[in-house]
GROMACS .gro file of C-alpha atoms in nm:
model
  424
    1UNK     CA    1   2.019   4.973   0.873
    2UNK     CA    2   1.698   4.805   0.983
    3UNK     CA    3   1.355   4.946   0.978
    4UNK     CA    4   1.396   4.962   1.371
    5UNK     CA    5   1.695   5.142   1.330
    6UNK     CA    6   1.581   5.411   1.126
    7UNK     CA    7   1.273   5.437   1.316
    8UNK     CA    8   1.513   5.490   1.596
    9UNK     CA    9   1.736   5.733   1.459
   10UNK     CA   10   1.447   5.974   1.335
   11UNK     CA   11   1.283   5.981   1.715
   12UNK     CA   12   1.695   6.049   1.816
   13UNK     CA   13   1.725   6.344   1.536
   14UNK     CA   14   1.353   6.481   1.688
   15UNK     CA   15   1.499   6.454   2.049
   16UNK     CA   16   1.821   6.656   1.886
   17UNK     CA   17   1.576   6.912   1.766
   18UNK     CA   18   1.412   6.883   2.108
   19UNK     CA   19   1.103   6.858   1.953
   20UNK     CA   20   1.090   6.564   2.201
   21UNK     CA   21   1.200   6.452   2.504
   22UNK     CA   22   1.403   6.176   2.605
   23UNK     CA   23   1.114   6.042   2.798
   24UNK     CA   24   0.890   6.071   2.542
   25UNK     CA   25   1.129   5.948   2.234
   26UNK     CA   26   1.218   5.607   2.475
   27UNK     CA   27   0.814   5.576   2.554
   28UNK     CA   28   0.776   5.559   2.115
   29UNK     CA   29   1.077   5.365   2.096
   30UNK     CA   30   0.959   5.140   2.313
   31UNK     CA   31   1.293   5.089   2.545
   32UNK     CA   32   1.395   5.216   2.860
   33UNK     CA   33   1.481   5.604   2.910
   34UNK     CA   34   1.865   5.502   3.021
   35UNK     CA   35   1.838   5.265   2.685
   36UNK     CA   36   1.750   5.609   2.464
   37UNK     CA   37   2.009   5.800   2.666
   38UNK     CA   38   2.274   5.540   2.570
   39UNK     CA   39   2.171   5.568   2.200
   40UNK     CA   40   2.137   5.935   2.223
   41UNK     CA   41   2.487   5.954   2.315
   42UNK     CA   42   2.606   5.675   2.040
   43UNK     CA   43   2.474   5.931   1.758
   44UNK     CA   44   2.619   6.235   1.913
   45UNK     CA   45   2.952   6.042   1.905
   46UNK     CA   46   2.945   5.831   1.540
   47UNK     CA   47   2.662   5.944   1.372
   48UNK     CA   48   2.375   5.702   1.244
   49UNK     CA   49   2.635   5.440   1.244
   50UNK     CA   50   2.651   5.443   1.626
   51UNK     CA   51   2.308   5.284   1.632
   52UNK     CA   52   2.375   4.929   1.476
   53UNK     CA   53   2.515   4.706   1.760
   54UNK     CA   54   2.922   4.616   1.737
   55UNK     CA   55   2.764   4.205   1.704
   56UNK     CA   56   2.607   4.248   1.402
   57UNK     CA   57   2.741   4.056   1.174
   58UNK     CA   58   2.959   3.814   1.428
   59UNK     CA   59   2.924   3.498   1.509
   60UNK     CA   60   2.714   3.428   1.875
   61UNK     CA   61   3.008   3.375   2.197
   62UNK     CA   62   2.712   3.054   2.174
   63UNK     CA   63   2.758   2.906   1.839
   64UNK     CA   64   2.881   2.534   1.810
   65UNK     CA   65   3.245   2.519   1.691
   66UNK     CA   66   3.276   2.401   1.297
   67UNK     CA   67   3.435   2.097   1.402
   68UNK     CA   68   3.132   1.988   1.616
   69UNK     CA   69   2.909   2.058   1.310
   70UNK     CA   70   3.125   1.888   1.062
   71UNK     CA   71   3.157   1.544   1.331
   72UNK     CA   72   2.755   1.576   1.345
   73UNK     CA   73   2.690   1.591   0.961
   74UNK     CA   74   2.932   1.280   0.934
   75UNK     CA   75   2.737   1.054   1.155
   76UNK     CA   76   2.451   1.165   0.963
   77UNK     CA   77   2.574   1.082   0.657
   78UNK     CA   78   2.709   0.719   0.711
   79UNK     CA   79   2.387   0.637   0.948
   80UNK     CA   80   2.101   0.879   0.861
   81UNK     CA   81   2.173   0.988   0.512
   82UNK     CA   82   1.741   0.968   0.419
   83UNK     CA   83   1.612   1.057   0.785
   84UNK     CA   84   1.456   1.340   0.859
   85UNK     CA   85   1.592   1.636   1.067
   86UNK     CA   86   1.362   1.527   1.363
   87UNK     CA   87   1.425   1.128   1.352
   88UNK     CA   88   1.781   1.183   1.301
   89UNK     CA   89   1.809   1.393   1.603
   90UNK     CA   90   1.621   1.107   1.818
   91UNK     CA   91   1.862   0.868   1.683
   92UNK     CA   92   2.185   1.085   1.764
   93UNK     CA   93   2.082   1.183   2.107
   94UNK     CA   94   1.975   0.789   2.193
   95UNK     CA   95   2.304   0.628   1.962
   96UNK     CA   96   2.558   0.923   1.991
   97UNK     CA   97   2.457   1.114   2.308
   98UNK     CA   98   2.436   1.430   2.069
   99UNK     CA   99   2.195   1.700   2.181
  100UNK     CA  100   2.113   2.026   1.933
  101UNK     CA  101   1.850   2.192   1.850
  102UNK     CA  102   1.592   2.035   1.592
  103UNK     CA  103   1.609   2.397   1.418
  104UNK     CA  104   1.989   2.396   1.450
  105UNK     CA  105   2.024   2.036   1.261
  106UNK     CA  106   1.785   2.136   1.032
  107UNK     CA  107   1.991   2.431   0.933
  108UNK     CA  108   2.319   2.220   0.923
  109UNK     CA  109   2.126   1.980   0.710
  110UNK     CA  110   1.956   2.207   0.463
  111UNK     CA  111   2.297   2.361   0.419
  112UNK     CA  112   2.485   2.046   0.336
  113UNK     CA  113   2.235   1.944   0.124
  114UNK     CA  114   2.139   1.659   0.288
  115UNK     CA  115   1.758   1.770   0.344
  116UNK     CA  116   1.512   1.955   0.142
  117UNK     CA  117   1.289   2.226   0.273
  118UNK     CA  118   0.905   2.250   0.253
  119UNK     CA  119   0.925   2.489  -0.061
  120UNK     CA  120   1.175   2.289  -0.242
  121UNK     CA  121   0.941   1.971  -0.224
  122UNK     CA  122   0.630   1.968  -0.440
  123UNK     CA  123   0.340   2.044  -0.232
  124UNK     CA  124   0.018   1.793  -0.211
  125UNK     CA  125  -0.345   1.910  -0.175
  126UNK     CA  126  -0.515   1.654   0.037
  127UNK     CA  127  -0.914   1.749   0.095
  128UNK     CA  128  -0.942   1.772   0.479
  129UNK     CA  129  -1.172   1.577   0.676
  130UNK     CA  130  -1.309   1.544   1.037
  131UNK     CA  131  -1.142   1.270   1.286
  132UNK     CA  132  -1.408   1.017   1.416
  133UNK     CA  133  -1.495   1.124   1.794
  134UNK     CA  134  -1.456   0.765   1.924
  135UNK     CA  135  -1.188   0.486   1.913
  136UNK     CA  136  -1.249   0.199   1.743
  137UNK     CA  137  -1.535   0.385   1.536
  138UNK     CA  138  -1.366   0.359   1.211
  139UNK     CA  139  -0.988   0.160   1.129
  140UNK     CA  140  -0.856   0.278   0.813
  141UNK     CA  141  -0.709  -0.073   0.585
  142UNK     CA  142  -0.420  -0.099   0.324
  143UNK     CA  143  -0.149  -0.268   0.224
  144UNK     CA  144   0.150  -0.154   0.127
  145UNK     CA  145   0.393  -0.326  -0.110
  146UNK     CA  146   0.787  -0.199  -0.062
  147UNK     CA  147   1.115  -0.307  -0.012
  148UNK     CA  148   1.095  -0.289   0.324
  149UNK     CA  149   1.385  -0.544   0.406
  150UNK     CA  150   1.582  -0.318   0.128
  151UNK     CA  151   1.839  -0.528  -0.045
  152UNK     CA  152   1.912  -0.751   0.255
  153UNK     CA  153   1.547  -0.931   0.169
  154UNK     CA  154   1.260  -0.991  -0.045
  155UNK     CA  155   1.002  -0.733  -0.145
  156UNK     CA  156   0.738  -0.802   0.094
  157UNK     CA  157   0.371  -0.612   0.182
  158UNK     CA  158   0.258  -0.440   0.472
  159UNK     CA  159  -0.099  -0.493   0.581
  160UNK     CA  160  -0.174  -0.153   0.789
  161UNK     CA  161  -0.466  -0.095   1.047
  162UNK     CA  162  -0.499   0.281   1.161
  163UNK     CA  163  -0.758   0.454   1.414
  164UNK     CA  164  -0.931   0.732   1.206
  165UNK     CA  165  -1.002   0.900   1.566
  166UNK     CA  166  -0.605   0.881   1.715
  167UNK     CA  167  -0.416   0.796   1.418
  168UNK     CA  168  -0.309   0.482   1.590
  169UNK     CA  169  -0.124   0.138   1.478
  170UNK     CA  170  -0.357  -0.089   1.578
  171UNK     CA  171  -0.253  -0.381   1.383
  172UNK     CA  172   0.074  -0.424   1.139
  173UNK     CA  173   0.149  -0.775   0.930
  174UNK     CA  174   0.383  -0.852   0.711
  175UNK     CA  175   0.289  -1.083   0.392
  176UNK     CA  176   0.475  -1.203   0.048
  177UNK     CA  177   0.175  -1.029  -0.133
  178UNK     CA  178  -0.188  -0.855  -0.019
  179UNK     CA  179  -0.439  -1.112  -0.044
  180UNK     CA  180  -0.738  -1.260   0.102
  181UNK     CA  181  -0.590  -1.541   0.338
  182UNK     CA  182  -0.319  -1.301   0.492
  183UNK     CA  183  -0.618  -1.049   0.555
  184UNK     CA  184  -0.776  -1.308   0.723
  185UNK     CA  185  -0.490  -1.395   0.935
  186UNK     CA  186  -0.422  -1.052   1.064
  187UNK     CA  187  -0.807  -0.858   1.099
  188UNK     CA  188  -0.854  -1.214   1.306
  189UNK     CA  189  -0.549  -1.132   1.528
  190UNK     CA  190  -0.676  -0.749   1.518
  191UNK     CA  191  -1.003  -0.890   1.601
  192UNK     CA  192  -0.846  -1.125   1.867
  193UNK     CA  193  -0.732  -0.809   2.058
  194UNK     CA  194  -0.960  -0.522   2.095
  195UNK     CA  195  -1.329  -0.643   1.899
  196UNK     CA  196  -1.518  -0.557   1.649
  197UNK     CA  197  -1.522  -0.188   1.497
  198UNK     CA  198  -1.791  -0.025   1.350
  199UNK     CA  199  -1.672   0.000   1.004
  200UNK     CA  200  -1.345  -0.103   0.786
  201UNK     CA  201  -1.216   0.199   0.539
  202UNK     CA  202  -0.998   0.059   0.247
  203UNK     CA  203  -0.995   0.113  -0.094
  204UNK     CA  204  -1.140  -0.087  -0.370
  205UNK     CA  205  -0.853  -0.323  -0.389
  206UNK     CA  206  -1.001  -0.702  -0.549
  207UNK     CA  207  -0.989  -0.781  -0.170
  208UNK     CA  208  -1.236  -0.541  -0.068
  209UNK     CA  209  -1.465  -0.444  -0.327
  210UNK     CA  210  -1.611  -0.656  -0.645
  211UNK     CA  211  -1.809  -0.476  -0.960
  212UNK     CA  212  -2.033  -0.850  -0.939
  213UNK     CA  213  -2.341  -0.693  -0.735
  214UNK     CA  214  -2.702  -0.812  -0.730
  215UNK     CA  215  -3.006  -0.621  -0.561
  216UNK     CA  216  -3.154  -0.914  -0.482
  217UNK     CA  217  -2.900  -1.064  -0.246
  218UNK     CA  218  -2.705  -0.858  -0.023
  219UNK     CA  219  -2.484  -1.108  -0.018
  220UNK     CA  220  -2.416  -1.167  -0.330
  221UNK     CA  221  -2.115  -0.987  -0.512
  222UNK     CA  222  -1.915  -0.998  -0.184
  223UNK     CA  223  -1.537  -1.086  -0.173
  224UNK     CA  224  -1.452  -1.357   0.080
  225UNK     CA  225  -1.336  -1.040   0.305
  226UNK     CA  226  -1.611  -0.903   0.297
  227UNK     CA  227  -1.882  -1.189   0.356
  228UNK     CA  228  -1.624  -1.297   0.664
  229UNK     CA  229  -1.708  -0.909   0.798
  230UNK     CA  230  -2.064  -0.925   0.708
  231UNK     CA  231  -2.096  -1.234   0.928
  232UNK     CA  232  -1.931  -1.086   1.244
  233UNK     CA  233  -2.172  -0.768   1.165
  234UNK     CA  234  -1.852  -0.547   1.054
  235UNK     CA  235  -1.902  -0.305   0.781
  236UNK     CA  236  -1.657  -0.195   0.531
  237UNK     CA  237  -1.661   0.093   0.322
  238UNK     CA  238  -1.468   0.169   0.036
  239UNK     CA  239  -1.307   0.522  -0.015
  240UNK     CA  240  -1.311   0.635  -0.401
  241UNK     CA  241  -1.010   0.773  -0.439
  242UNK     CA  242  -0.668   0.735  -0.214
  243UNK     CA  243  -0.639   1.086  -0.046
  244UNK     CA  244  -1.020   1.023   0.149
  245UNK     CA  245  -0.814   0.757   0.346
  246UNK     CA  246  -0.526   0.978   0.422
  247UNK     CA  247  -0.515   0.859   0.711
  248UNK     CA  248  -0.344   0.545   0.638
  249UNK     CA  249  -0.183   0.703   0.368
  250UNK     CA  250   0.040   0.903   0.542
  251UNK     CA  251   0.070   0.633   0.790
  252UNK     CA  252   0.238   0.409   0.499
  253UNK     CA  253   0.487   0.671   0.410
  254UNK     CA  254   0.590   0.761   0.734
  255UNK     CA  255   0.665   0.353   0.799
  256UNK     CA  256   0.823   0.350   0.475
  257UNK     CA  257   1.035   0.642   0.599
  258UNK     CA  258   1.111   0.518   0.970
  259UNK     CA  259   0.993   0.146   0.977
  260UNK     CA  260   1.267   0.061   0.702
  261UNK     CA  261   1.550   0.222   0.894
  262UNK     CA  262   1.427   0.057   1.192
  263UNK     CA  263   1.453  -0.257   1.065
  264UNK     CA  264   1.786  -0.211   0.906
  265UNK     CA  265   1.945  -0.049   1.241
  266UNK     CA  266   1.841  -0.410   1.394
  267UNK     CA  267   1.933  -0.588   1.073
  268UNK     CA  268   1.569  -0.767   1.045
  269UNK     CA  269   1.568  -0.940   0.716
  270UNK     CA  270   1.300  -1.156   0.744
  271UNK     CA  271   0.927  -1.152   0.741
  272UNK     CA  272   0.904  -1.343   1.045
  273UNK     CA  273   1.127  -1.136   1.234
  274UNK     CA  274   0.981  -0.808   1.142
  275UNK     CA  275   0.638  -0.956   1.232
  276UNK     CA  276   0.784  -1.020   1.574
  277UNK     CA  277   0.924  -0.689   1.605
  278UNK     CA  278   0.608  -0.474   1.541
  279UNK     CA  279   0.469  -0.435   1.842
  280UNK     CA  280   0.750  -0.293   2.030
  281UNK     CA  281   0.755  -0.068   1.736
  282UNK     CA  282   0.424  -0.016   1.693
  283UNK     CA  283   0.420   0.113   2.062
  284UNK     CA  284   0.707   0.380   1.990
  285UNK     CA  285   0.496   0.496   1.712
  286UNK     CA  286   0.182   0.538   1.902
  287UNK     CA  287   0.346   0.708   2.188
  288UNK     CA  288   0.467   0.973   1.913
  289UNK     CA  289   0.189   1.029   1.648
  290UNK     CA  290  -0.108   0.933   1.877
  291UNK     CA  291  -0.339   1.157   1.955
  292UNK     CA  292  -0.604   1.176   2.188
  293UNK     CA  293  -0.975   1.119   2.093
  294UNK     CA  294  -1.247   1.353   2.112
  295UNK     CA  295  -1.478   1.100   2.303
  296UNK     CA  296  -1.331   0.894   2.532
  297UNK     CA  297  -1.549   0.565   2.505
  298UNK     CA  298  -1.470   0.302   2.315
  299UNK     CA  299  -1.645   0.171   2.006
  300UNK     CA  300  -1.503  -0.183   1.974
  301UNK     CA  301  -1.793  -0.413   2.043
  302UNK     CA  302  -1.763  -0.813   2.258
  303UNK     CA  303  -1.831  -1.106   2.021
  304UNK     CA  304  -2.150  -1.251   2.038
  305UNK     CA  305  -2.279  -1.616   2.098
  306UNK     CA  306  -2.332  -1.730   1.768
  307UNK     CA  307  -2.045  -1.509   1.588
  308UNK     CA  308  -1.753  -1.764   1.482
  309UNK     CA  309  -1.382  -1.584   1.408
  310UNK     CA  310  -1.207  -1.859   1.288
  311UNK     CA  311  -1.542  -1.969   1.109
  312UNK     CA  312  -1.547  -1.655   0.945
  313UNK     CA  313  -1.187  -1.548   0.837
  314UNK     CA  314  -1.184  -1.849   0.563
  315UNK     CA  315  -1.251  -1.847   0.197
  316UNK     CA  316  -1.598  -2.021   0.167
  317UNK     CA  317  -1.760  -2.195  -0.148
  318UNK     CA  318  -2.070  -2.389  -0.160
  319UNK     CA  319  -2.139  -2.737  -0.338
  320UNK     CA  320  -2.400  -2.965  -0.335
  321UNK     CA  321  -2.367  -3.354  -0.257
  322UNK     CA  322  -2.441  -3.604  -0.525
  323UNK     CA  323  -2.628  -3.920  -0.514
  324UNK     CA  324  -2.297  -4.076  -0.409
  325UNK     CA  325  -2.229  -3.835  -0.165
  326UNK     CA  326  -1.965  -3.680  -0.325
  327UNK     CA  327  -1.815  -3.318  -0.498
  328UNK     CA  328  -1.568  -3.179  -0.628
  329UNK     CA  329  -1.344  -2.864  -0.564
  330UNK     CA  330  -1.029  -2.744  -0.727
  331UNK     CA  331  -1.005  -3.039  -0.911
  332UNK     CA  332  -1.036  -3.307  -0.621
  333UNK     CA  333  -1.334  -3.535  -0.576
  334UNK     CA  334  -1.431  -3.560  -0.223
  335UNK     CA  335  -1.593  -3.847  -0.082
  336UNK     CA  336  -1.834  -3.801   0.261
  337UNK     CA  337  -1.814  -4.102   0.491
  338UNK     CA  338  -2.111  -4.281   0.505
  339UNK     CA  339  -2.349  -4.268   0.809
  340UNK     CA  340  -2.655  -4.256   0.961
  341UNK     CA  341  -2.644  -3.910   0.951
  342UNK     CA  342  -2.456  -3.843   0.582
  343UNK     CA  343  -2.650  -4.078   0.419
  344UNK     CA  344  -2.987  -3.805   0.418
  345UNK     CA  345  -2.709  -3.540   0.293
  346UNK     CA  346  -2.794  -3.615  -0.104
  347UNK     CA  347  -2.872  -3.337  -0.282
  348UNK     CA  348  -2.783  -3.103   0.037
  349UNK     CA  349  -2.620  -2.835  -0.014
  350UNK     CA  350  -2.296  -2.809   0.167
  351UNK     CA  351  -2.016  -2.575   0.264
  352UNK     CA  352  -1.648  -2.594   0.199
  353UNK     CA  353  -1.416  -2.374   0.448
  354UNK     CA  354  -1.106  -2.359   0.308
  355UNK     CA  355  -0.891  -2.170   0.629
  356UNK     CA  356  -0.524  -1.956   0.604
  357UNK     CA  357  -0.332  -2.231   0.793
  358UNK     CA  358  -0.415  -2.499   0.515
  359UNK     CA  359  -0.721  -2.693   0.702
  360UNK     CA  360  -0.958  -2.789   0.490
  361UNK     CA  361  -1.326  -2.827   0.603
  362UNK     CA  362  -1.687  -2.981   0.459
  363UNK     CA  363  -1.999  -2.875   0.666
  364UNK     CA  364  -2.358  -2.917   0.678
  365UNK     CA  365  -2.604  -2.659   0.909
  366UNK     CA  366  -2.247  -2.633   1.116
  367UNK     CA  367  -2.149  -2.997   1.146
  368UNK     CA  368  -1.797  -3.084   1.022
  369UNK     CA  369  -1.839  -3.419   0.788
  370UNK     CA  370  -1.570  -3.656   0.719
  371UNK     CA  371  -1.453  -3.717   0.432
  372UNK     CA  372  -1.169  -3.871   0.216
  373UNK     CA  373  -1.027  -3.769  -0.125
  374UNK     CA  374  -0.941  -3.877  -0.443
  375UNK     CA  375  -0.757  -3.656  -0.704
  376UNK     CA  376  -0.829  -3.707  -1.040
  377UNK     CA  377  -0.478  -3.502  -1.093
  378UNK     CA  378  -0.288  -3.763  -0.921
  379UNK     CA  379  -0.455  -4.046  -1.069
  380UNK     CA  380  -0.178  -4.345  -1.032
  381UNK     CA  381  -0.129  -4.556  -1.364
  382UNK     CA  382  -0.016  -4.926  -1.350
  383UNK     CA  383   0.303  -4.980  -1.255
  384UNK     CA  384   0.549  -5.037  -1.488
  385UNK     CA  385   0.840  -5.361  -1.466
  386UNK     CA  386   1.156  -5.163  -1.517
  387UNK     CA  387   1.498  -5.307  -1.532
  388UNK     CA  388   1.769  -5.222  -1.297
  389UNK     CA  389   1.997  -5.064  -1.600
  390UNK     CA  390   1.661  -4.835  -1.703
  391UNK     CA  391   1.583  -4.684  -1.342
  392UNK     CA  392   1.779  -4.372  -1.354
  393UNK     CA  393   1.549  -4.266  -1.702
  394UNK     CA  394   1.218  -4.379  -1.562
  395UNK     CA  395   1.284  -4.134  -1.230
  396UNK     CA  396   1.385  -3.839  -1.421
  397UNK     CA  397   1.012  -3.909  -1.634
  398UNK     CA  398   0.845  -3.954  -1.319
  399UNK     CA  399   0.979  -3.663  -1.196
  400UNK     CA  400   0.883  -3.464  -1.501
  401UNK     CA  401   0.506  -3.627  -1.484
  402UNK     CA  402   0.462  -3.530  -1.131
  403UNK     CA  403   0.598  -3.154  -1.204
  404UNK     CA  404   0.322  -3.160  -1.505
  405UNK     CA  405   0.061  -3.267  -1.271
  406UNK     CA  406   0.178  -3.004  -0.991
  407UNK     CA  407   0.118  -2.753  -1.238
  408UNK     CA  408  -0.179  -2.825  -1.356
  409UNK     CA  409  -0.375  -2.723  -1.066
  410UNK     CA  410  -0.707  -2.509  -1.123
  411UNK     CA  411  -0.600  -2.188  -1.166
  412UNK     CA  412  -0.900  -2.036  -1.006
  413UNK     CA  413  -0.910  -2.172  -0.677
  414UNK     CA  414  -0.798  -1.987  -0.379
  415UNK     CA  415  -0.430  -1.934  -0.334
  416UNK     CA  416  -0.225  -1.887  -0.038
  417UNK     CA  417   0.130  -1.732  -0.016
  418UNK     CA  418   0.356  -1.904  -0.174
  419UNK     CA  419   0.081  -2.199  -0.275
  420UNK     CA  420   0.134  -2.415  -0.553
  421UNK     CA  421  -0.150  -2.632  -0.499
  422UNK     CA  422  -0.345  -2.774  -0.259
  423UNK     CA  423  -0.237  -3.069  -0.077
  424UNK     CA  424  -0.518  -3.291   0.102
   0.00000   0.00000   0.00000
């Protein structure tokens, strides 16, 4: 019997007794007085047994048959094996028309072994933290390496952009690797779309943060990411450890939980493709995990007149011109054009933008000069009188010469995905 029960049955043996009334015993029961009369006559009839209800114990008249259950668990075997109860039953009810409970496929679930409960998995401690009150007030940066394409594609990495105030996508990319160039490309289409924040939040990945800091110079010590958001007046702070950005932590495991299912259900293999497909996802994903800010108002901030995107988002080295007008980066001597204008240039000191799409550009105070190259790598020897018989030899050693030279590329100049070396 339960505690209610015997609760129950020592008001009944009172009203017995008539130490109490019916009234009274259904008023400290806390049912009806026909309820207590009904219960009064069970015991008279069986005893304490005629107080446990005839159901206990049986299945519901409500219960879903075991052949429904075992159809359900199938489909979410061969389709959902590693969802979770509550994006498995989104997926049934929009695939399969199927419509339980979340607490019912749960159960079924937990019982097949297909899902774990809370107490089963090991618990984290994260620290907790206060949202920002404002949109736009603080985006939370990361990148994420994972086989997202699983083994239909290459391992690829996931550059993330969440609102600390609504836990909002604002900006997914996918890239071969996390580097500087592919940040550039997406915080300038982030950029492109809603302004500049107040502040970036990442951690002290070699893109963000660098241990080569002077007091003298604010500027100096700063990645190429990080001068590019000092010129557009961005800040960027980095978080010392990975749980003060949970933020976008959880945000990377929940798209390594539903964004790689999403893009197997639509067999997206690609980089390009999945770049094309996040923003119909990342509007699904909003629309769920959003949440509404504290402050309504909205902290991006317009451009300015003198602030330069695609000026900024570009690795940048300085150099300054010889007597000749010339100078030399990653290996290749470049020659200025002479003009009226270049000619006063020797001795200046001059800036190389080196951009994500490959352009390649040599300015002074803002002016783009003109220039022309010549590589000391590819330096062409005299050409060689080779017989007819002899050809198919000197190819394969020209081929080898030209691999040699390919190779030997400076090592430290800025790379781009999939880069080999620069070509001018």
């Amino acid at each position: 019997m339960s505690e209610r029960d015997l609760g129950r049955l020592k008001i009944i043996e009172d009203i017995e007794a008539q130490r109490l009334s019916v009234v009274q015993g259904a008023e400290l029961a806390g049912i009806s007085r026909r309820q207590m009369t009904r219960l009064v006559r069970a015991f008279r009839d069986n005893g304490a047994a005629g107080l446990i209800s005839g159901k206990r114990g049986k299945p519901s008249n409500r219960r879903y048959t075991d052949g429904y259950r075992d159809y359900v668990l199938e489909l979410v075997r061969l389709h959902y094996a590693d969802f979770g109860p509550t994006f498995a039953l989104e997926k049934l009810a929009e695939d399969h028309d199927i419509t339980v409970s979340k607490q019912t496929l749960r159960k079924w679930m937990t019982d097949a072994g297909i899902w774990k409960t809370r107490k089963e998995r090991r618990s984290r401690v994260y620290q907790p933290r206060n949202r920002r009150d404002c949109f736009g007030e603080l985006i939370q940066i990361d990148g994420s390496h994972h086989w997202w394409f699983e083994d239909r594609g290459p391992k690829a990495a996931l550059l993330v952009y969440v609102d600390d105030a609504t836990s909002k996508l604002v900006h997914l990319w996918f890239a071969e690797s996390e580097n500087a160039f592919d940040y550039f490309h997406s915080t300038k289409d982030y950029l492109s779309e809603y302004g500049k924040p107040l502040a970036f939040y990442s951690d002290k990945h070699a893109v963000f943060r660098t241990t080569h800091v002077s007091n003298k110079d604010a500027t100096t010590g700063m990645t190429q990411f990080g001068r590019a958001l000092h010129e557009l007046n961005i800040d960027i702070i980095c978080a010392n450890s990975p749980q003060a950005k949970g933020r976008v932590e959880r945000a990377n495991k929940t798209l390594q939980d539903r964004l790689v299912k999403e893009l197997r259900l639509r067999n997206i293999s690609s980089i390009k493709d999945a770049n094309a497909y996040m923003s119909e996802f990342m509007a699904d994903y909003n629309a769920r995990f959003g949440k509404a800010p504290r402050n309504d108002k909205d902290m991006h901030r317009p451009f300015s007149e003198h602030d330069s995107l695609d000026g900024a988002m570009c690795h940048k080295e300085f150099r300054t011109l010889s007597h000749t007008l010339t100078l030399r980066y990653d290996k290749v001597l470049f020659i200025i054009e002479p003009s009226d204008f270049t000619t006063g240039l020797a001795r200046k000191r001059v800036t190389i933008c080196d951009y994500p799409d490959g352009r390649l550009e040599i300015q002074y105070d803002g002016v783009t000069l003109p220039y022309r190259t010549f590589d000391k790598v590819q330096s062409v020897n005299r050409a060689e009188v080779v017989e007819n018989k002899r050809l198919g030899p000197a190819l394969d050693m020209i081929a080898a010469m030209q691999a040699e030279r390919e190779v030997s590329r400076s090592q430290s100049a800025p790379r781009r995905t999939g880069q080999t070396g620069h070509m001018f």
